[in-house]
CSV table of C-alpha atoms in Angstrom, one decimal:
chain,number,residue,atom,x,y,z
A,1,UNK,CA,0.0,0.0,0.0
A,2,UNK,CA,1.2,3.5,-0.8
A,3,UNK,CA,0.1,7.1,-0.4
A,4,UNK,CA,-0.1,9.6,-3.3
A,5,UNK,CA,3.1,11.2,-2.2
A,6,UNK,CA,4.9,7.8,-2.3
A,7,UNK,CA,3.5,7.1,-5.7
A,8,UNK,CA,4.7,10.5,-7.0
A,9,UNK,CA,8.1,9.8,-5.5
A,10,UNK,CA,8.4,6.5,-7.3
A,11,UNK,CA,7.1,7.9,-10.6
A,12,UNK,CA,9.4,10.9,-10.6
A,13,UNK,CA,12.3,9.0,-9.2
A,14,UNK,CA,12.5,6.4,-11.9
A,15,UNK,CA,10.9,8.2,-14.8
A,16,UNK,CA,12.7,9.4,-17.8
A,17,UNK,CA,13.7,13.0,-18.7
A,18,UNK,CA,10.5,13.3,-20.7
A,19,UNK,CA,8.6,14.0,-17.5
A,20,UNK,CA,11.0,16.9,-16.5
A,21,UNK,CA,10.7,18.3,-20.0
A,22,UNK,CA,6.9,18.2,-19.9
A,23,UNK,CA,6.9,19.8,-16.5
A,24,UNK,CA,9.2,22.5,-17.9
A,25,UNK,CA,6.6,23.1,-20.6
A,26,UNK,CA,4.0,23.6,-17.9
A,27,UNK,CA,6.2,26.1,-16.0
A,28,UNK,CA,6.6,28.2,-19.2
A,29,UNK,CA,3.1,29.6,-18.4
A,30,UNK,CA,4.7,30.9,-15.2
A,31,UNK,CA,7.4,32.6,-17.2
A,32,UNK,CA,4.8,34.1,-19.7
A,33,UNK,CA,2.9,35.7,-16.8
A,34,UNK,CA,5.5,38.4,-17.1
A,35,UNK,CA,4.1,39.4,-20.5
A,36,UNK,CA,0.7,40.9,-19.4
A,37,UNK,CA,2.1,42.0,-16.1
A,38,UNK,CA,4.9,44.1,-17.5
A,39,UNK,CA,3.3,45.1,-20.8
A,40,UNK,CA,2.8,48.7,-19.7
A,41,UNK,CA,6.6,49.0,-19.0
A,42,UNK,CA,7.2,48.5,-22.7
A,43,UNK,CA,4.0,49.0,-24.6
A,44,UNK,CA,3.2,52.1,-22.4
A,45,UNK,CA,6.7,53.5,-22.2
A,46,UNK,CA,6.9,57.3,-22.5
A,47,UNK,CA,10.1,58.4,-24.4
A,48,UNK,CA,10.4,61.9,-22.8
A,49,UNK,CA,13.9,62.4,-24.2
A,50,UNK,CA,13.2,61.2,-27.8
A,51,UNK,CA,11.5,64.1,-29.6
A,52,UNK,CA,12.4,67.0,-31.9
A,53,UNK,CA,10.9,70.4,-32.8
A,54,UNK,CA,8.6,71.1,-35.6
A,55,UNK,CA,7.5,74.7,-34.6
A,56,UNK,CA,9.3,77.9,-33.9
A,57,UNK,CA,8.0,77.9,-30.3
A,58,UNK,CA,9.7,74.6,-29.6
A,59,UNK,CA,12.9,75.8,-31.1
A,60,UNK,CA,12.9,78.9,-29.0
A,61,UNK,CA,12.4,76.9,-25.8
A,62,UNK,CA,15.2,74.5,-26.7
A,63,UNK,CA,17.5,77.4,-27.6
A,64,UNK,CA,16.9,79.3,-24.4
A,65,UNK,CA,17.2,76.2,-22.1
A,66,UNK,CA,19.6,76.9,-19.2
A,67,UNK,CA,19.1,73.8,-17.1
A,68,UNK,CA,21.4,70.8,-16.6
A,69,UNK,CA,21.7,68.2,-19.3
A,70,UNK,CA,20.0,68.0,-22.6
A,71,UNK,CA,17.0,70.4,-23.3
A,72,UNK,CA,15.2,67.4,-24.8
A,73,UNK,CA,13.6,66.4,-21.5
A,74,UNK,CA,10.2,66.0,-19.9
A,75,UNK,CA,10.2,69.5,-18.3
A,76,UNK,CA,10.7,71.3,-21.6
A,77,UNK,CA,8.4,69.0,-23.5
A,78,UNK,CA,5.5,69.6,-21.1
A,79,UNK,CA,5.8,73.3,-21.6
A,80,UNK,CA,4.5,72.8,-25.1
A,81,UNK,CA,1.9,70.8,-26.9
A,82,UNK,CA,3.4,67.3,-27.6
A,83,UNK,CA,2.5,66.1,-31.0
A,84,UNK,CA,1.8,69.7,-32.2
A,85,UNK,CA,5.0,71.5,-31.4
A,86,UNK,CA,7.1,68.3,-31.5
A,87,UNK,CA,7.3,64.9,-33.1
A,88,UNK,CA,8.4,61.7,-31.4
A,89,UNK,CA,11.6,60.1,-32.6
A,90,UNK,CA,11.3,57.0,-30.5
A,91,UNK,CA,11.5,54.0,-32.9
A,92,UNK,CA,8.7,52.2,-31.1
A,93,UNK,CA,5.0,53.1,-30.9
A,94,UNK,CA,3.3,53.0,-27.5
A,95,UNK,CA,-0.3,53.4,-26.4
A,96,UNK,CA,0.7,56.3,-24.1
A,97,UNK,CA,1.9,58.3,-27.1
A,98,UNK,CA,-0.9,57.2,-29.4
A,99,UNK,CA,-3.6,58.3,-26.9
A,100,UNK,CA,-1.7,61.3,-25.5
A,101,UNK,CA,-1.1,60.0,-22.0
A,102,UNK,CA,1.9,62.2,-21.4
A,103,UNK,CA,2.7,65.2,-19.2
A,104,UNK,CA,-0.6,66.2,-17.4
A,105,UNK,CA,-2.4,63.1,-18.6
A,106,UNK,CA,0.2,60.6,-17.3
A,107,UNK,CA,-2.0,59.7,-14.3
A,108,UNK,CA,-4.3,57.8,-16.8
A,109,UNK,CA,-1.4,55.5,-17.7
A,110,UNK,CA,-0.8,54.9,-14.0
A,111,UNK,CA,-4.6,54.1,-13.6
A,112,UNK,CA,-4.3,51.5,-16.4
A,113,UNK,CA,-1.6,49.7,-14.3
A,114,UNK,CA,-3.6,49.9,-11.1
A,115,UNK,CA,-6.7,48.5,-12.7
A,116,UNK,CA,-4.7,45.4,-13.7
A,117,UNK,CA,-4.0,44.7,-10.0
A,118,UNK,CA,-7.6,45.3,-9.1
A,119,UNK,CA,-8.5,42.6,-11.6
A,120,UNK,CA,-5.8,40.5,-10.0
A,121,UNK,CA,-7.4,40.8,-6.6
A,122,UNK,CA,-10.8,39.8,-8.1
A,123,UNK,CA,-9.2,36.8,-9.8
A,124,UNK,CA,-7.6,35.6,-6.5
A,125,UNK,CA,-10.9,36.0,-4.7
A,126,UNK,CA,-12.6,33.9,-7.4
A,127,UNK,CA,-9.8,31.3,-7.1
A,128,UNK,CA,-10.1,31.1,-3.3
A,129,UNK,CA,-13.6,29.6,-3.9
A,130,UNK,CA,-13.2,27.7,-7.1
A,131,UNK,CA,-9.8,26.1,-6.6
A,132,UNK,CA,-11.2,23.8,-3.9
A,133,UNK,CA,-14.5,23.2,-5.6
A,134,UNK,CA,-14.0,23.1,-9.4
A,135,UNK,CA,-10.3,22.0,-9.3
A,136,UNK,CA,-6.8,23.4,-9.8
A,137,UNK,CA,-6.4,22.4,-13.4
A,138,UNK,CA,-9.7,23.9,-14.7
A,139,UNK,CA,-9.2,27.2,-12.9
A,140,UNK,CA,-5.6,27.5,-14.0
A,141,UNK,CA,-6.5,26.7,-17.6
A,142,UNK,CA,-9.4,29.2,-17.6
A,143,UNK,CA,-7.1,31.9,-16.4
A,144,UNK,CA,-4.3,31.2,-18.8
A,145,UNK,CA,-6.4,30.8,-21.9
A,146,UNK,CA,-8.4,33.8,-20.9
A,147,UNK,CA,-5.2,35.9,-20.7
A,148,UNK,CA,-4.1,34.7,-24.2
A,149,UNK,CA,-7.5,35.6,-25.7
A,150,UNK,CA,-7.7,38.9,-23.9
A,151,UNK,CA,-4.2,40.0,-25.0
A,152,UNK,CA,-5.1,39.4,-28.6
A,153,UNK,CA,-8.3,41.4,-28.2
A,154,UNK,CA,-6.4,44.2,-26.5
A,155,UNK,CA,-4.2,44.5,-29.5
A,156,UNK,CA,-7.1,46.0,-31.5
A,157,UNK,CA,-8.4,48.2,-28.6
A,158,UNK,CA,-10.1,51.2,-30.3
A,159,UNK,CA,-9.8,53.5,-27.4
A,160,UNK,CA,-8.4,53.9,-23.8
A,161,UNK,CA,-11.7,52.9,-22.1
A,162,UNK,CA,-11.7,49.5,-24.0
A,163,UNK,CA,-8.1,49.1,-23.1
A,164,UNK,CA,-8.7,49.7,-19.4
A,165,UNK,CA,-11.5,47.1,-19.3
A,166,UNK,CA,-9.3,44.6,-21.0
A,167,UNK,CA,-6.5,45.2,-18.4
A,168,UNK,CA,-9.0,44.4,-15.6
A,169,UNK,CA,-9.9,41.1,-17.3
A,170,UNK,CA,-6.2,40.4,-17.9
A,171,UNK,CA,-5.6,40.9,-14.2
A,172,UNK,CA,-8.4,38.4,-13.3
A,173,UNK,CA,-7.0,35.8,-15.7
A,174,UNK,CA,-3.3,36.3,-14.8
A,175,UNK,CA,-3.7,35.8,-11.0
A,176,UNK,CA,-6.2,33.1,-11.4
A,177,UNK,CA,-3.7,31.2,-13.6
A,178,UNK,CA,-0.7,32.2,-11.5
A,179,UNK,CA,-2.1,30.9,-8.2
A,180,UNK,CA,-3.5,27.8,-9.9
A,181,UNK,CA,-0.2,26.9,-11.5
A,182,UNK,CA,1.7,27.1,-8.2
A,183,UNK,CA,-0.8,25.0,-6.3
A,184,UNK,CA,-1.1,22.4,-9.1
A,185,UNK,CA,2.6,21.9,-9.8
A,186,UNK,CA,3.5,21.6,-6.1
A,187,UNK,CA,0.7,19.0,-5.6
A,188,UNK,CA,2.1,17.0,-8.5
A,189,UNK,CA,5.7,17.2,-7.3
A,190,UNK,CA,7.2,14.8,-4.8
A,191,UNK,CA,8.8,16.2,-1.6
A,192,UNK,CA,12.3,15.6,-2.9
A,193,UNK,CA,11.8,17.8,-5.9
A,194,UNK,CA,9.6,20.6,-4.5
A,195,UNK,CA,12.5,22.9,-3.5
A,196,UNK,CA,14.1,22.6,-7.0
A,197,UNK,CA,10.8,23.1,-8.8
A,198,UNK,CA,9.8,26.1,-6.7
A,199,UNK,CA,13.2,27.7,-7.4
A,200,UNK,CA,13.1,26.7,-11.1
A,201,UNK,CA,9.8,28.6,-11.3
A,202,UNK,CA,11.6,31.6,-9.8
A,203,UNK,CA,14.3,31.3,-12.4
A,204,UNK,CA,11.8,31.1,-15.2
A,205,UNK,CA,10.2,34.3,-13.8
A,206,UNK,CA,13.6,35.9,-14.0
A,207,UNK,CA,14.1,34.8,-17.6
A,208,UNK,CA,10.7,36.2,-18.5
A,209,UNK,CA,11.5,39.5,-16.8
A,210,UNK,CA,15.0,39.9,-18.1
A,211,UNK,CA,14.9,38.2,-21.5
A,212,UNK,CA,11.5,37.3,-22.9
A,213,UNK,CA,9.6,40.5,-22.3
A,214,UNK,CA,12.5,42.9,-23.3
A,215,UNK,CA,13.3,40.6,-26.3
A,216,UNK,CA,9.8,40.7,-27.7
A,217,UNK,CA,9.6,44.5,-27.2
A,218,UNK,CA,12.9,44.8,-29.1
A,219,UNK,CA,11.7,42.6,-31.9
A,220,UNK,CA,8.3,44.3,-32.4
A,221,UNK,CA,8.2,48.1,-32.4
A,222,UNK,CA,4.5,48.5,-32.7
A,223,UNK,CA,2.7,48.1,-29.4
A,224,UNK,CA,-0.4,46.5,-31.0
A,225,UNK,CA,1.6,43.9,-32.8
A,226,UNK,CA,3.7,43.3,-29.6
A,227,UNK,CA,0.5,42.7,-27.6
A,228,UNK,CA,-0.9,40.3,-30.2
A,229,UNK,CA,2.3,38.4,-30.5
A,230,UNK,CA,2.6,38.1,-26.7
A,231,UNK,CA,-1.0,36.8,-26.6
A,232,UNK,CA,0.0,34.1,-29.2
A,233,UNK,CA,3.1,33.2,-27.2
A,234,UNK,CA,1.0,32.8,-24.1
A,235,UNK,CA,-1.5,30.7,-26.0
A,236,UNK,CA,1.2,28.2,-27.1
A,237,UNK,CA,2.5,28.0,-23.5
A,238,UNK,CA,-1.0,27.5,-22.1
A,239,UNK,CA,-1.6,24.6,-24.5
A,240,UNK,CA,0.8,22.4,-22.5
A,241,UNK,CA,-1.9,22.2,-19.8
A,242,UNK,CA,-4.0,20.0,-22.1
A,243,UNK,CA,-1.5,17.2,-21.6
A,244,UNK,CA,-1.9,17.0,-17.8
A,245,UNK,CA,-4.6,15.5,-15.6
A,246,UNK,CA,-6.3,17.1,-12.6
A,247,UNK,CA,-4.4,16.9,-9.3
A,248,UNK,CA,-4.9,13.5,-7.7
A,249,UNK,CA,-4.6,15.0,-4.3
A,250,UNK,CA,-7.5,17.4,-5.0
A,251,UNK,CA,-9.6,14.6,-6.4
A,252,UNK,CA,-9.2,12.5,-3.3
A,253,UNK,CA,-9.2,15.1,-0.5
A,254,UNK,CA,-11.7,17.6,-2.0
A,255,UNK,CA,-13.9,15.4,-4.1
A,256,UNK,CA,-13.5,12.0,-2.5
A,257,UNK,CA,-13.0,10.6,-6.0
A,258,UNK,CA,-10.6,7.8,-5.5
A,259,UNK,CA,-11.0,6.2,-8.9
A,260,UNK,CA,-10.6,9.6,-10.6
A,261,UNK,CA,-7.3,10.1,-8.7
A,262,UNK,CA,-6.0,6.7,-9.8
A,263,UNK,CA,-6.8,7.6,-13.4
A,264,UNK,CA,-5.0,10.9,-13.0
A,265,UNK,CA,-1.9,9.1,-11.5
A,266,UNK,CA,-1.9,6.6,-14.5
A,267,UNK,CA,-1.9,9.5,-16.9
A,268,UNK,CA,0.8,11.3,-15.0
A,269,UNK,CA,2.9,8.0,-14.9
A,270,UNK,CA,2.6,7.8,-18.7
A,271,UNK,CA,3.8,11.3,-19.1
A,272,UNK,CA,6.8,10.7,-16.9
A,273,UNK,CA,7.5,7.2,-18.2
A,274,UNK,CA,7.5,6.0,-14.6
A,275,UNK,CA,5.8,3.0,-13.0
A,276,UNK,CA,2.3,2.9,-11.4
A,277,UNK,CA,0.2,0.2,-10.0
A,278,UNK,CA,-3.3,1.0,-8.8
A,279,UNK,CA,-3.3,-2.1,-6.5
A,280,UNK,CA,-0.4,-0.8,-4.5
A,281,UNK,CA,-1.9,2.6,-3.9
A,282,UNK,CA,-4.0,3.6,-0.9
A,283,UNK,CA,-6.0,6.6,-1.8
A,284,UNK,CA,-8.3,6.8,1.2
A,285,UNK,CA,-8.9,10.5,2.0
A,286,UNK,CA,-7.4,11.7,5.4
A,287,UNK,CA,-10.9,13.0,6.3
A,288,UNK,CA,-12.4,9.5,5.9
A,289,UNK,CA,-13.7,10.2,2.4
A,290,UNK,CA,-15.9,13.1,3.2
A,291,UNK,CA,-14.2,15.5,0.9
A,292,UNK,CA,-14.6,19.2,1.5
A,293,UNK,CA,-16.9,20.0,-1.4
A,294,UNK,CA,-18.3,23.4,-0.5
A,295,UNK,CA,-16.7,26.7,0.4
A,296,UNK,CA,-18.7,26.9,3.7
A,297,UNK,CA,-17.5,23.4,4.7
A,298,UNK,CA,-14.0,24.7,4.3
A,299,UNK,CA,-14.6,27.8,6.4
A,300,UNK,CA,-15.9,25.7,9.3
A,301,UNK,CA,-12.5,24.1,9.6
A,302,UNK,CA,-10.9,27.5,10.4
A,303,UNK,CA,-13.4,27.8,13.3
A,304,UNK,CA,-13.0,24.2,14.6
A,305,UNK,CA,-9.2,23.9,14.3
A,306,UNK,CA,-7.4,26.9,16.0
A,307,UNK,CA,-3.9,25.8,14.7
A,308,UNK,CA,-5.1,26.2,11.1
A,309,UNK,CA,-6.5,29.6,11.9
A,310,UNK,CA,-3.3,30.8,13.6
A,311,UNK,CA,-1.1,29.6,10.8
A,312,UNK,CA,-3.3,31.4,8.3
A,313,UNK,CA,-3.2,34.7,10.2
A,314,UNK,CA,0.6,34.6,10.5
A,315,UNK,CA,1.0,33.9,6.8
A,316,UNK,CA,-1.5,36.7,5.9
A,317,UNK,CA,0.6,39.2,7.8
A,318,UNK,CA,3.9,37.9,6.3
A,319,UNK,CA,2.5,38.1,2.8
A,320,UNK,CA,1.3,41.7,3.3
A,321,UNK,CA,4.8,42.7,4.6
A,322,UNK,CA,6.8,40.9,1.9
A,323,UNK,CA,4.7,42.5,-0.9
A,324,UNK,CA,5.0,45.9,0.8
A,325,UNK,CA,8.8,45.6,1.1
A,326,UNK,CA,9.2,44.1,-2.4
A,327,UNK,CA,7.4,47.0,-4.1
A,328,UNK,CA,8.3,49.7,-1.6
A,329,UNK,CA,12.0,49.1,-1.3
A,330,UNK,CA,12.9,47.5,-4.6
A,331,UNK,CA,14.0,50.7,-6.2
A,332,UNK,CA,17.7,49.9,-6.3
A,333,UNK,CA,17.8,48.2,-9.7
A,334,UNK,CA,16.2,51.2,-11.6
A,335,UNK,CA,18.9,53.5,-10.3
A,336,UNK,CA,21.7,51.5,-11.9
A,337,UNK,CA,21.1,52.7,-15.5
A,338,UNK,CA,18.8,54.7,-17.8
A,339,UNK,CA,18.5,52.0,-20.6
A,340,UNK,CA,15.1,50.4,-20.2
A,341,UNK,CA,16.0,47.0,-21.7
A,342,UNK,CA,19.2,46.8,-19.7
A,343,UNK,CA,17.5,47.7,-16.5
A,344,UNK,CA,15.0,44.9,-16.9
A,345,UNK,CA,17.8,42.5,-17.9
A,346,UNK,CA,19.6,43.4,-14.7
A,347,UNK,CA,16.4,42.9,-12.6
A,348,UNK,CA,15.9,39.5,-14.3
A,349,UNK,CA,19.4,38.5,-13.3
A,350,UNK,CA,18.7,39.5,-9.7
A,351,UNK,CA,15.6,37.3,-9.7
A,352,UNK,CA,17.5,34.4,-11.1
A,353,UNK,CA,20.2,34.8,-8.5
A,354,UNK,CA,17.6,35.0,-5.7
A,355,UNK,CA,15.9,31.8,-7.1
A,356,UNK,CA,19.2,29.9,-7.1
A,357,UNK,CA,20.0,31.0,-3.5
A,358,UNK,CA,16.5,29.9,-2.5
A,359,UNK,CA,17.0,26.5,-4.0
A,360,UNK,CA,20.2,26.0,-2.0
A,361,UNK,CA,18.9,27.5,1.2
A,362,UNK,CA,15.5,25.7,1.2
A,363,UNK,CA,17.1,22.3,0.7
A,364,UNK,CA,20.1,22.8,3.0
A,365,UNK,CA,18.8,24.7,6.0
A,366,UNK,CA,15.1,24.3,5.5
A,367,UNK,CA,12.1,26.5,4.4
A,368,UNK,CA,11.4,28.0,7.9
A,369,UNK,CA,15.0,29.0,8.6
A,370,UNK,CA,15.3,30.5,5.1
A,371,UNK,CA,12.3,32.7,5.8
A,372,UNK,CA,13.6,33.8,9.2
A,373,UNK,CA,17.1,34.5,8.0
A,374,UNK,CA,16.0,36.5,4.9
A,375,UNK,CA,13.5,38.6,6.9
A,376,UNK,CA,16.2,39.4,9.4
A,377,UNK,CA,18.9,40.2,6.8
A,378,UNK,CA,16.4,42.4,5.0
A,379,UNK,CA,15.6,44.2,8.3
A,380,UNK,CA,19.3,44.7,8.9
A,381,UNK,CA,19.9,46.1,5.4
A,382,UNK,CA,17.2,48.6,6.0
A,383,UNK,CA,18.9,49.8,9.2
A,384,UNK,CA,22.3,50.0,7.5
A,385,UNK,CA,20.8,52.0,4.7
A,386,UNK,CA,20.3,54.8,7.2
A,387,UNK,CA,24.1,55.4,7.2
A,388,UNK,CA,25.0,58.5,5.1
A,389,UNK,CA,27.8,56.8,3.3
A,390,UNK,CA,28.8,57.4,-0.3
A,391,UNK,CA,31.3,55.4,-2.4
A,392,UNK,CA,33.7,57.0,-4.9
A,393,UNK,CA,34.8,60.5,-5.5
A,394,UNK,CA,31.7,61.2,-7.7
A,395,UNK,CA,29.2,59.7,-5.3
A,396,UNK,CA,28.5,57.0,-7.9
A,397,UNK,CA,26.9,54.7,-5.3
A,398,UNK,CA,25.3,55.4,-1.9
A,399,UNK,CA,24.8,53.1,1.0
A,400,UNK,CA,21.0,53.5,0.4
A,401,UNK,CA,21.4,52.2,-3.2
A,402,UNK,CA,23.7,49.4,-2.2
A,403,UNK,CA,21.4,48.2,0.5
A,404,UNK,CA,18.6,48.4,-2.0
A,405,UNK,CA,20.4,45.7,-4.0
A,406,UNK,CA,20.9,43.6,-0.9
A,407,UNK,CA,17.5,44.1,0.5
A,408,UNK,CA,15.6,43.5,-2.8
A,409,UNK,CA,17.6,40.2,-3.3
A,410,UNK,CA,16.7,39.0,0.2
A,411,UNK,CA,13.1,40.0,-0.2
A,412,UNK,CA,12.9,38.2,-3.6
A,413,UNK,CA,14.5,35.1,-2.0
A,414,UNK,CA,12.1,35.2,0.9
A,415,UNK,CA,9.0,35.6,-1.3
A,416,UNK,CA,10.0,32.7,-3.4
A,417,UNK,CA,10.4,30.5,-0.3
A,418,UNK,CA,7.1,31.7,1.1
A,419,UNK,CA,5.3,30.6,-2.1
A,420,UNK,CA,6.7,27.1,-1.5
A,421,UNK,CA,6.2,27.1,2.2
A,422,UNK,CA,2.6,28.3,2.1
A,423,UNK,CA,1.6,25.6,-0.3
A,424,UNK,CA,3.5,22.9,1.5
A,425,UNK,CA,2.0,23.8,4.9
A,426,UNK,CA,-1.6,24.4,3.8
A,427,UNK,CA,-3.7,21.2,3.9
A,428,UNK,CA,-4.8,19.8,0.6
A,429,UNK,CA,-8.5,20.6,1.0
A,430,UNK,CA,-7.7,24.2,1.9
A,431,UNK,CA,-4.6,24.8,-0.2
A,432,UNK,CA,-6.5,26.7,-2.9
A,433,UNK,CA,-8.2,29.0,-0.4
A,434,UNK,CA,-5.1,29.7,1.7
A,435,UNK,CA,-2.8,30.3,-1.3
A,436,UNK,CA,-5.3,32.7,-2.9
A,437,UNK,CA,-6.1,34.6,0.4
A,438,UNK,CA,-2.4,35.1,1.0
A,439,UNK,CA,-2.0,36.5,-2.6
A,440,UNK,CA,-5.1,38.7,-2.1
A,441,UNK,CA,-3.7,40.4,1.0
A,442,UNK,CA,-0.3,40.7,-0.8
A,443,UNK,CA,-2.1,42.9,-3.3
A,444,UNK,CA,-2.7,45.4,-0.5
A,445,UNK,CA,1.0,45.4,0.2
A,446,UNK,CA,1.7,45.9,-3.5
A,447,UNK,CA,-0.7,48.8,-3.6
A,448,UNK,CA,0.8,50.5,-0.5
A,449,UNK,CA,4.5,49.7,-1.3
A,450,UNK,CA,5.0,52.1,-4.2
A,451,UNK,CA,3.5,54.9,-2.1
A,452,UNK,CA,6.1,54.3,0.6
A,453,UNK,CA,8.6,56.6,-1.2
A,454,UNK,CA,6.4,59.5,-0.1
A,455,UNK,CA,7.4,58.7,3.5
A,456,UNK,CA,11.0,59.5,2.8
A,457,UNK,CA,10.0,63.2,2.4
A,458,UNK,CA,8.7,63.1,5.9
A,459,UNK,CA,11.6,61.4,7.7
A,460,UNK,CA,14.0,59.0,6.0
A,461,UNK,CA,15.4,57.5,9.1
A,462,UNK,CA,12.0,56.8,10.6
A,463,UNK,CA,10.9,55.2,7.3
A,464,UNK,CA,13.8,52.8,7.2
A,465,UNK,CA,13.2,51.9,10.9
A,466,UNK,CA,9.6,51.2,10.0
A,467,UNK,CA,10.6,49.0,7.1
A,468,UNK,CA,13.0,47.1,9.4
A,469,UNK,CA,10.4,46.6,12.1
A,470,UNK,CA,8.0,45.1,9.6
A,471,UNK,CA,10.7,42.6,8.4
A,472,UNK,CA,11.8,41.7,12.0
A,473,UNK,CA,8.2,41.2,13.1
A,474,UNK,CA,7.6,38.7,10.2
A,475,UNK,CA,10.8,36.9,11.0
A,476,UNK,CA,9.9,36.5,14.6
A,477,UNK,CA,6.4,35.2,13.9
A,478,UNK,CA,8.0,32.5,11.7
A,479,UNK,CA,9.4,30.9,14.8
A,480,UNK,CA,5.8,30.0,15.7
A,481,UNK,CA,5.4,28.0,12.4
A,482,UNK,CA,6.5,24.4,11.7
A,483,UNK,CA,9.2,23.3,9.4
A,484,UNK,CA,8.1,21.6,6.1
A,485,UNK,CA,11.4,20.4,4.7
A,486,UNK,CA,11.4,16.6,4.2
A,487,UNK,CA,7.8,16.3,5.5
A,488,UNK,CA,4.6,15.1,3.8
A,489,UNK,CA,2.2,18.0,3.3
A,490,UNK,CA,-0.9,17.8,5.4
A,491,UNK,CA,-4.1,16.7,3.7
A,492,UNK,CA,-6.6,18.1,6.1
A,493,UNK,CA,-7.1,20.6,8.9
A,494,UNK,CA,-7.3,17.7,11.3
A,495,UNK,CA,-3.7,16.7,10.4
A,496,UNK,CA,-2.5,20.3,11.0
A,497,UNK,CA,-4.1,20.4,14.4
A,498,UNK,CA,-2.8,16.9,15.3
A,499,UNK,CA,0.8,17.7,14.5
A,500,UNK,CA,0.6,20.9,16.6
A,501,UNK,CA,-0.9,18.9,19.5
A,502,UNK,CA,1.8,16.2,19.2
A,503,UNK,CA,4.6,18.8,19.3
A,504,UNK,CA,3.1,20.5,22.3
A,505,UNK,CA,2.3,23.7,20.5
A,506,UNK,CA,-0.1,25.9,22.3
A,507,UNK,CA,-2.8,27.6,20.3
A,508,UNK,CA,-3.2,31.2,21.3
């Protein structure tokens, strides 16, 4: 007799490289999430330094310019009527230029980006209900194919209002697919490979950020063509989902469908070229076959099992903090160069470095210790950033910038580990809800994070201390959580509570 985890271990341990290749195809959808997410950075770029005069008024303003640097800048441009007194010399068309979202109208471009994250929050709320009722695969596929279709439609957007509505729908599909992909892949990965797969997803994210998105924008200079091509690339990547079955853990623990789970394992074994015998597999649900089939049934577990409730509350706080720090403090990379493509290439390299560090750290010292150490190192970097130190005779690099690099790397490493940890520690019949709820509250952190720069105008020292306190508080709370390295993920809230009781953990 064997559990699903043991069957997955045997299939993936003795299967051929075809299984790893197919899993990589599945993870390409994670890489392609970068395309709709960062499309405004390329398709909506405003080339404030790439223009030339076509009227005498413009020529007079340029000739009389007495400020620092070139007169072809945003300040001079916005004193005129862009498109009338000037023409753009940027070799790429963007929707911001096409619809005049420059100078005083730039806030509309920012609104377009914000609406995407509003849609993302809606998608995660939908997923928190549907992942544990309709299934991981169905929801993820709906999100991914919806994104591909919506990007193709966006390419022919007749006006800004249509474009804004499309960005909301893109946000819904993106985050529905993103959360579903992570839950699904980790449920189909044996414990031995989870650290590597989680870090590999982070590496693919870095490749998407540093290579795929900038490369496509460089190849296609028209924003509409770029959007359509990105939709086509996403469609090809999403098609790999058609090869894979539903998660057998979901089928057993959420639906009580033992036979369906066995069929899913058979299909998975064929994909991996590994062995599978239904007679050797014990697929009895840990909740005695009841299967949490409704959303309200799932909510009752958070009332009946205090340990599950406490762990969720701690993780919600940590996800808000990590998102706030990631988007609020991660400004170091953009200060290292003015070239848009090189800046994102550098940011992608940073993500890949963080993912590789996470792989090593997660499998060597454990998930819990990695989260504690990275939160503490991030907190320390924020405090060190207070020091008024500058390097070089030309003040090329400040301590604040250097600590931005250190802090952003630690935060990226921590966030990648938290994705893995949250999904490993969440019981199977609540994994969809807990993963989506954590991502939903992270959206609040991502909304507030970019506004944190305004706090520096008030008191820079106090702001860095505040950032540090957030990081240290999250690191200290992690001591209350269990380690997941080398352990089988719980299948029910009852198992979570039983483990805490056996270890003598007191529920507050």
